[in-house]
PDB file of C-alpha atoms in Angstrom:
ATOM      1  CA  MET A   1      17.576   5.578 -38.220  1.00  0.00           C
ATOM      2  CA  ASN A   2      14.424   3.960 -36.601  1.00  0.00           C
ATOM      3  CA  PRO A   3      11.032   3.973 -38.693  1.00  0.00           C
ATOM      4  CA  ARG A   4       8.475   6.672 -37.659  1.00  0.00           C
ATOM      5  CA  GLU A   5       6.522   4.906 -35.162  1.00  0.00           C
ATOM      6  CA  PRO A   6       2.629   4.746 -35.828  1.00  0.00           C
ATOM      7  CA  ASP A   7       0.124   7.251 -34.788  1.00  0.00           C
ATOM      8  CA  MET A   8      -1.856   6.003 -31.895  1.00  0.00           C
ATOM      9  CA  ALA A   9      -4.924   7.033 -29.997  1.00  0.00           C
ATOM     10  CA  SER A  10      -4.265   6.280 -26.622  1.00  0.00           C
ATOM     11  CA  PHE A  11      -6.986   6.145 -23.507  1.00  0.00           C
ATOM     12  CA  ASP A  12      -6.470   6.013 -19.554  1.00  0.00           C
ATOM     13  CA  PRO A  13      -8.956   3.645 -18.083  1.00  0.00           C
ATOM     14  CA  ASP A  14      -9.458   5.811 -14.922  1.00  0.00           C
ATOM     15  CA  ALA A  15     -10.744   8.500 -17.088  1.00  0.00           C
ATOM     16  CA  LEU A  16     -13.238   6.489 -18.817  1.00  0.00           C
ATOM     17  CA  GLU A  17     -16.700   5.155 -17.741  1.00  0.00           C
ATOM     18  CA  PRO A  18     -17.156   1.302 -17.222  1.00  0.00           C
ATOM     19  CA  ARG A  19     -19.347   1.496 -20.497  1.00  0.00           C
ATOM     20  CA  GLN A  20     -16.774   2.767 -22.274  1.00  0.00           C
ATOM     21  CA  GLN A  21     -13.642   0.255 -20.877  1.00  0.00           C
ATOM     22  CA  TYR A  22     -16.359  -2.516 -22.026  1.00  0.00           C
ATOM     23  CA  LYS A  23     -17.101  -1.009 -25.593  1.00  0.00           C
ATOM     24  CA  LEU A  24     -12.847  -0.684 -26.175  1.00  0.00           C
ATOM     25  CA  MET A  25     -11.855  -4.005 -24.511  1.00  0.00           C
ATOM     26  CA  SER A  26     -14.708  -6.037 -25.973  1.00  0.00           C
ATOM     27  CA  GLY A  27     -14.679  -4.490 -29.523  1.00  0.00           C
ATOM     28  CA  THR A  28     -10.713  -5.544 -29.410  1.00  0.00           C
ATOM     29  CA  ILE A  29     -10.237  -8.619 -27.831  1.00  0.00           C
ATOM     30  CA  ILE A  30     -12.302 -10.895 -30.644  1.00  0.00           C
ATOM     31  CA  PRO A  31     -13.172 -13.037 -31.769  1.00  0.00           C
ATOM     32  CA  ARG A  32     -14.717 -14.709 -28.039  1.00  0.00           C
ATOM     33  CA  PRO A  33     -16.230 -17.832 -27.899  1.00  0.00           C
ATOM     34  CA  ILE A  34     -19.701 -18.481 -26.328  1.00  0.00           C
ATOM     35  CA  ALA A  35     -20.149 -20.397 -22.739  1.00  0.00           C
ATOM     36  CA  LEU A  36     -23.609 -21.420 -22.758  1.00  0.00           C
ATOM     37  CA  VAL A  37     -24.041 -22.324 -19.282  1.00  0.00           C
ATOM     38  CA  THR A  38     -26.576 -24.295 -17.985  1.00  0.00           C
ATOM     39  CA  THR A  39     -27.130 -24.645 -13.697  1.00  0.00           C
ATOM     40  CA  LEU A  40     -29.698 -25.920 -11.368  1.00  0.00           C
ATOM     41  CA  ALA A  41     -31.754 -23.632  -8.779  1.00  0.00           C
ATOM     42  CA  PRO A  42     -32.400 -24.912  -5.396  1.00  0.00           C
ATOM     43  CA  ASP A  43     -36.193 -25.511  -6.414  1.00  0.00           C
ATOM     44  CA  GLY A  44     -35.027 -27.678  -9.528  1.00  0.00           C
ATOM     45  CA  VAL A  45     -35.622 -25.128 -12.259  1.00  0.00           C
ATOM     46  CA  ALA A  46     -32.612 -25.277 -14.941  1.00  0.00           C
ATOM     47  CA  ASN A  47     -31.333 -22.016 -16.261  1.00  0.00           C
ATOM     48  CA  ALA A  48     -29.204 -21.414 -19.130  1.00  0.00           C
ATOM     49  CA  ALA A  49     -27.338 -18.567 -20.265  1.00  0.00           C
ATOM     50  CA  PRO A  50     -24.631 -17.048 -22.531  1.00  0.00           C
ATOM     51  CA  PHE A  51     -21.251 -15.774 -21.413  1.00  0.00           C
ATOM     52  CA  SER A  52     -18.526 -14.593 -24.250  1.00  0.00           C
ATOM     53  CA  LEU A  53     -16.075 -13.560 -21.293  1.00  0.00           C
ATOM     54  CA  PHE A  54     -15.155 -17.408 -21.619  1.00  0.00           C
ATOM     55  CA  ASN A  55     -11.985 -19.374 -22.205  1.00  0.00           C
ATOM     56  CA  MET A  56      -9.613 -22.610 -21.558  1.00  0.00           C
ATOM     57  CA  VAL A  57      -7.714 -22.385 -18.163  1.00  0.00           C
ATOM     58  CA  GLY A  58      -5.285 -25.407 -18.309  1.00  0.00           C
ATOM     59  CA  VAL A  59      -5.106 -28.749 -17.963  1.00  0.00           C
ATOM     60  CA  ASP A  60      -4.383 -31.860 -15.266  1.00  0.00           C
ATOM     61  CA  PRO A  61      -6.848 -31.341 -14.559  1.00  0.00           C
ATOM     62  CA  PRO A  62      -8.939 -29.781 -17.542  1.00  0.00           C
ATOM     63  CA  MET A  63     -10.005 -26.331 -16.258  1.00  0.00           C
ATOM     64  CA  LEU A  64     -12.361 -23.667 -17.748  1.00  0.00           C
ATOM     65  CA  MET A  65     -13.254 -20.085 -16.759  1.00  0.00           C
ATOM     66  CA  PHE A  66     -16.098 -17.110 -17.329  1.00  0.00           C
ATOM     67  CA  SER A  67     -17.048 -14.440 -15.912  1.00  0.00           C
ATOM     68  CA  LEU A  68     -20.289 -13.063 -14.650  1.00  0.00           C
ATOM     69  CA  THR A  69     -20.695  -9.405 -15.025  1.00  0.00           C
ATOM     70  CA  PRO A  70     -23.369  -8.010 -12.289  1.00  0.00           C
ATOM     71  CA  ARG A  71     -26.099  -6.130 -14.218  1.00  0.00           C
ATOM     72  CA  ALA A  72     -27.507  -3.262 -12.012  1.00  0.00           C
ATOM     73  CA  GLY A  73     -25.503  -4.260  -9.184  1.00  0.00           C
ATOM     74  CA  GLU A  74     -27.539  -8.091  -9.231  1.00  0.00           C
ATOM     75  CA  VAL A  75     -25.708 -11.120  -9.849  1.00  0.00           C
ATOM     76  CA  LYS A  76     -27.257 -13.134 -12.760  1.00  0.00           C
ATOM     77  CA  ASP A  77     -29.731 -16.849 -11.494  1.00  0.00           C
ATOM     78  CA  THR A  78     -26.288 -18.529 -13.125  1.00  0.00           C
ATOM     79  CA  GLY A  79     -24.276 -17.068 -10.265  1.00  0.00           C
ATOM     80  CA  ARG A  80     -26.562 -17.279  -7.652  1.00  0.00           C
ATOM     81  CA  ASN A  81     -27.101 -21.144  -8.680  1.00  0.00           C
ATOM     82  CA  ILE A  82     -23.337 -22.032  -8.676  1.00  0.00           C
ATOM     83  CA  GLU A  83     -23.045 -20.500  -5.259  1.00  0.00           C
ATOM     84  CA  ARG A  84     -25.623 -22.676  -3.880  1.00  0.00           C
ATOM     85  CA  LEU A  85     -25.081 -25.994  -6.083  1.00  0.00           C
ATOM     86  CA  PRO A  86     -21.181 -25.499  -7.205  1.00  0.00           C
ATOM     87  CA  GLU A  87     -21.759 -27.759 -10.780  1.00  0.00           C
ATOM     88  CA  PHE A  88     -22.820 -26.277 -14.043  1.00  0.00           C
ATOM     89  CA  VAL A  89     -22.173 -27.371 -17.648  1.00  0.00           C
ATOM     90  CA  VAL A  90     -20.889 -25.454 -20.066  1.00  0.00           C
ATOM     91  CA  HIS A  91     -21.723 -25.660 -23.895  1.00  0.00           C
ATOM     92  CA  ILE A  92     -20.357 -24.695 -27.103  1.00  0.00           C
ATOM     93  CA  VAL A  93     -22.594 -22.993 -29.529  1.00  0.00           C
ATOM     94  CA  ASP A  94     -22.868 -23.746 -33.338  1.00  0.00           C
ATOM     95  CA  GLU A  95     -24.994 -22.530 -36.114  1.00  0.00           C
ATOM     96  CA  GLY A  96     -27.917 -24.968 -35.194  1.00  0.00           C
ATOM     97  CA  VAL A  97     -28.378 -23.443 -31.932  1.00  0.00           C
ATOM     98  CA  LYS A  98     -27.138 -19.972 -32.408  1.00  0.00           C
ATOM     99  CA  GLU A  99     -30.921 -18.611 -31.890  1.00  0.00           C
ATOM    100  CA  LYS A 100     -31.995 -20.256 -29.073  1.00  0.00           C
ATOM    101  CA  MET A 101     -28.868 -18.931 -27.465  1.00  0.00           C
ATOM    102  CA  ASN A 102     -29.611 -15.572 -28.269  1.00  0.00           C
ATOM    103  CA  ILE A 103     -33.184 -16.358 -26.707  1.00  0.00           C
ATOM    104  CA  CYS A 104     -31.311 -16.857 -23.461  1.00  0.00           C
ATOM    105  CA  SER A 105     -29.436 -13.994 -23.350  1.00  0.00           C
ATOM    106  CA  ALA A 106     -32.838 -11.882 -22.930  1.00  0.00           C
ATOM    107  CA  ASP A 107     -33.100 -10.692 -19.148  1.00  0.00           C
ATOM    108  CA  PHE A 108     -35.554 -12.761 -18.090  1.00  0.00           C
ATOM    109  CA  PRO A 109     -37.101 -12.408 -14.412  1.00  0.00           C
ATOM    110  CA  PRO A 110     -35.367 -14.694 -11.686  1.00  0.00           C
ATOM    111  CA  GLY A 111     -36.598 -17.917 -11.466  1.00  0.00           C
ATOM    112  CA  THR A 112     -37.353 -18.233 -15.275  1.00  0.00           C
ATOM    113  CA  SER A 113     -36.348 -21.430 -16.963  1.00  0.00           C
ATOM    114  CA  GLU A 114     -34.766 -19.924 -20.358  1.00  0.00           C
ATOM    115  CA  ILE A 115     -34.341 -23.559 -21.001  1.00  0.00           C
ATOM    116  CA  ASP A 116     -38.102 -24.185 -21.285  1.00  0.00           C
ATOM    117  CA  PHE A 117     -38.531 -20.709 -23.082  1.00  0.00           C
ATOM    118  CA  ALA A 118     -35.986 -21.030 -25.794  1.00  0.00           C
ATOM    119  CA  ARG A 119     -37.242 -25.005 -26.174  1.00  0.00           C
ATOM    120  CA  LEU A 120     -34.055 -26.658 -25.792  1.00  0.00           C
ATOM    121  CA  ARG A 121     -33.889 -30.045 -25.923  1.00  0.00           C
ATOM    122  CA  THR A 122     -32.141 -31.472 -22.487  1.00  0.00           C
ATOM    123  CA  ALA A 123     -30.429 -34.548 -21.351  1.00  0.00           C
ATOM    124  CA  PRO A 124     -29.205 -35.760 -18.021  1.00  0.00           C
ATOM    125  CA  SER A 125     -25.344 -35.194 -17.457  1.00  0.00           C
ATOM    126  CA  VAL A 126     -23.133 -38.039 -16.000  1.00  0.00           C
ATOM    127  CA  LYS A 127     -21.319 -36.677 -12.874  1.00  0.00           C
ATOM    128  CA  VAL A 128     -23.034 -33.304 -12.304  1.00  0.00           C
ATOM    129  CA  ARG A 129     -27.005 -32.456 -11.909  1.00  0.00           C
ATOM    130  CA  PRO A 130     -27.302 -29.526 -14.188  1.00  0.00           C
ATOM    131  CA  PRO A 131     -28.773 -30.627 -17.417  1.00  0.00           C
ATOM    132  CA  ARG A 132     -26.877 -31.058 -20.838  1.00  0.00           C
ATOM    133  CA  LEU A 133     -28.388 -29.414 -24.025  1.00  0.00           C
ATOM    134  CA  VAL A 134     -28.256 -32.029 -26.515  1.00  0.00           C
ATOM    135  CA  GLU A 135     -28.565 -29.675 -29.801  1.00  0.00           C
ATOM    136  CA  CYS A 136     -25.421 -28.387 -28.778  1.00  0.00           C
ATOM    137  CA  PRO A 137     -21.445 -29.784 -30.736  1.00  0.00           C
ATOM    138  CA  ALA A 138     -19.848 -30.224 -27.476  1.00  0.00           C
ATOM    139  CA  GLN A 139     -20.700 -30.246 -23.362  1.00  0.00           C
ATOM    140  CA  PHE A 140     -18.432 -30.055 -20.542  1.00  0.00           C
ATOM    141  CA  GLU A 141     -19.780 -31.114 -17.298  1.00  0.00           C
ATOM    142  CA  CYS A 142     -17.775 -29.112 -14.880  1.00  0.00           C
ATOM    143  CA  ARG A 143     -17.529 -28.891 -10.856  1.00  0.00           C
ATOM    144  CA  LEU A 144     -16.813 -25.284  -9.110  1.00  0.00           C
ATOM    145  CA  ILE A 145     -12.977 -24.521  -8.315  1.00  0.00           C
ATOM    146  CA  ASP A 146     -13.760 -21.236  -7.040  1.00  0.00           C
ATOM    147  CA  ILE A 147     -15.424 -17.981  -7.601  1.00  0.00           C
ATOM    148  CA  ILE A 148     -12.791 -14.831  -7.517  1.00  0.00           C
ATOM    149  CA  LYS A 149     -14.479 -11.696  -7.276  1.00  0.00           C
ATOM    150  CA  VAL A 150     -12.366  -8.999  -9.324  1.00  0.00           C
ATOM    151  CA  GLY A 151     -12.628  -5.230  -9.733  1.00  0.00           C
ATOM    152  CA  ARG A 152     -15.100  -2.928  -7.987  1.00  0.00           C
ATOM    153  CA  ARG A 153     -18.214  -3.941  -9.268  1.00  0.00           C
ATOM    154  CA  PRO A 154     -17.152  -6.516  -8.916  1.00  0.00           C
ATOM    155  CA  ASN A 155     -16.621  -9.298 -11.456  1.00  0.00           C
ATOM    156  CA  HIS A 156     -17.287 -13.019 -10.807  1.00  0.00           C
ATOM    157  CA  LEU A 157     -14.473 -14.570 -12.328  1.00  0.00           C
ATOM    158  CA  VAL A 158     -16.010 -18.794 -12.231  1.00  0.00           C
ATOM    159  CA  ILE A 159     -13.301 -21.318 -12.535  1.00  0.00           C
ATOM    160  CA  GLY A 160     -14.353 -24.935 -13.072  1.00  0.00           C
ATOM    161  CA  GLU A 161     -13.137 -28.557 -13.520  1.00  0.00           C
ATOM    162  CA  VAL A 162     -14.032 -30.269 -16.518  1.00  0.00           C
ATOM    163  CA  VAL A 163     -15.132 -33.718 -15.071  1.00  0.00           C
ATOM    164  CA  MET A 164     -17.334 -34.988 -17.959  1.00  0.00           C
ATOM    165  CA  MET A 165     -16.670 -34.201 -21.739  1.00  0.00           C
ATOM    166  CA  HIS A 166     -19.340 -35.202 -24.419  1.00  0.00           C
ATOM    167  CA  TYR A 167     -18.727 -34.698 -28.211  1.00  0.00           C
ATOM    168  CA  ARG A 168     -21.458 -34.767 -31.034  1.00  0.00           C
ATOM    169  CA  GLU A 169     -20.849 -37.940 -33.474  1.00  0.00           C
ATOM    170  CA  GLY A 170     -18.164 -37.314 -35.963  1.00  0.00           C
ATOM    171  CA  ILE A 171     -16.143 -33.805 -34.471  1.00  0.00           C
ATOM    172  CA  VAL A 172     -13.596 -36.131 -32.698  1.00  0.00           C
ATOM    173  CA  ASP A 173     -11.124 -38.735 -33.776  1.00  0.00           C
ATOM    174  CA  PRO A 174     -10.969 -40.854 -30.545  1.00  0.00           C
ATOM    175  CA  ALA A 175      -7.650 -42.729 -31.508  1.00  0.00           C
ATOM    176  CA  LYS A 176      -5.983 -39.398 -32.277  1.00  0.00           C
ATOM    177  CA  PHE A 177      -8.492 -36.867 -29.819  1.00  0.00           C
ATOM    178  CA  TYR A 178      -8.204 -34.658 -32.816  1.00  0.00           C
ATOM    179  CA  VAL A 179     -11.141 -31.949 -32.907  1.00  0.00           C
ATOM    180  CA  ASP A 180     -12.646 -31.282 -36.388  1.00  0.00           C
ATOM    181  CA  ALA A 181     -12.854 -27.370 -36.145  1.00  0.00           C
ATOM    182  CA  ALA A 182     -15.239 -27.493 -39.481  1.00  0.00           C
ATOM    183  CA  ARG A 183     -17.581 -30.204 -38.019  1.00  0.00           C
ATOM    184  CA  LEU A 184     -17.446 -28.287 -34.557  1.00  0.00           C
ATOM    185  CA  ALA A 185     -18.539 -25.084 -36.137  1.00  0.00           C
ATOM    186  CA  PRO A 186     -18.535 -22.759 -33.632  1.00  0.00           C
ATOM    187  CA  ILE A 187     -19.638 -18.929 -33.705  1.00  0.00           C
ATOM    188  CA  GLY A 188     -17.856 -16.277 -31.249  1.00  0.00           C
ATOM    189  CA  ARG A 189     -18.551 -13.036 -30.479  1.00  0.00           C
ATOM    190  CA  LEU A 190     -17.224  -9.873 -31.873  1.00  0.00           C
ATOM    191  CA  GLU A 191     -17.449  -5.832 -31.083  1.00  0.00           C
ATOM    192  CA  GLY A 192     -20.872  -4.172 -30.635  1.00  0.00           C
ATOM    193  CA  ALA A 193     -24.424  -5.317 -30.012  1.00  0.00           C
ATOM    194  CA  GLY A 194     -25.630  -8.567 -31.835  1.00  0.00           C
ATOM    195  CA  MET A 195     -22.367  -8.845 -33.626  1.00  0.00           C
ATOM    196  CA  TYR A 196     -21.191 -13.146 -34.446  1.00  0.00           C
ATOM    197  CA  THR A 197     -18.273 -14.547 -36.433  1.00  0.00           C
ATOM    198  CA  ARG A 198     -17.962 -18.096 -37.390  1.00  0.00           C
ATOM    199  CA  VAL A 199     -14.703 -20.234 -38.006  1.00  0.00           C
ATOM    200  CA  THR A 200     -14.673 -20.401 -41.715  1.00  0.00           C
ATOM    201  CA  ASP A 201     -11.407 -18.671 -42.572  1.00  0.00           C
ATOM    202  CA  ARG A 202      -8.408 -20.341 -41.275  1.00  0.00           C
ATOM    203  CA  PHE A 203      -4.695 -20.753 -41.679  1.00  0.00           C
ATOM    204  CA  GLN A 204      -1.488 -22.469 -40.564  1.00  0.00           C
ATOM    205  CA  MET A 205       1.677 -21.562 -39.495  1.00  0.00           C
ATOM    206  CA  GLY A 206       4.277 -23.768 -38.002  1.00  0.00           C
ATOM    207  CA  ARG A 207       6.858 -23.120 -34.985  1.00  0.00           C
ATOM    208  CA  PRO A 208       9.717 -21.499 -36.393  1.00  0.00           C
ATOM    209  CA  GLU A 209      13.189 -23.030 -36.308  1.00  0.00           C
ATOM    210  CA  ILE A 210      15.745 -20.931 -34.996  1.00  0.00           C
ATOM    211  CA  PRO A 211      19.371 -22.240 -34.561  1.00  0.00           C
ATOM    212  CA  GLY A 212      19.942 -22.859 -30.627  1.00  0.00           C
ATOM    213  CA  VAL A 213      16.525 -22.705 -29.774  1.00  0.00           C
ATOM    214  CA  PRO A 214      14.794 -26.044 -28.660  1.00  0.00           C
ATOM    215  CA  ALA A 215      11.852 -27.056 -31.170  1.00  0.00           C
ATOM    216  CA  THR A 216       8.433 -27.509 -29.001  1.00  0.00           C
ATOM    217  CA  SER A 217       5.006 -28.885 -30.690  1.00  0.00           C
ATOM    218  CA  GLY A 218       1.789 -27.366 -29.724  1.00  0.00           C
TER     219      GLY A 218
END
């Protein structure tokens, strides 16, 4: 006899407003890492904006993605800048830079340098033109692979190739390429407005050993 299925609340996205869809998705798919992205405008103004629809794509070459959601039908400076200059730098956010990251999330007028407003310190990148934010623990210089427009708004899925990686001293074991998550100390987004999390409670599970099934690592 099968156990009774748990009671479920079900929602048809076609019957929901976009804001309702967003609340369900963003409140469920958690925690999400934060990409603090720097770009460069044609007039040389450096821009910084945080995105929590962000993750790794794959390797060979290393690739990452983040999603730009238009506001009131307008793409933010980040999207316009990348279309004109297909380079950007993605930064991981930790406790030390969280307040400045939060400042960068404000709806500044177009052409405003969030970097200057938040008083973030910069350094030249090695392979791309947008600057790096030296206060962030990890910095990925990227060149644009593609911008894919998906959905009815549409959303802009930005895919970049990582061409240079920078880490604060002590985060990476250079012999083993092991990243110390405790030293990286990233923060992530949770549900609702202004909700964040820290990586402070971790546990480990090895892959199962099943007879007849080849063991893999990862």
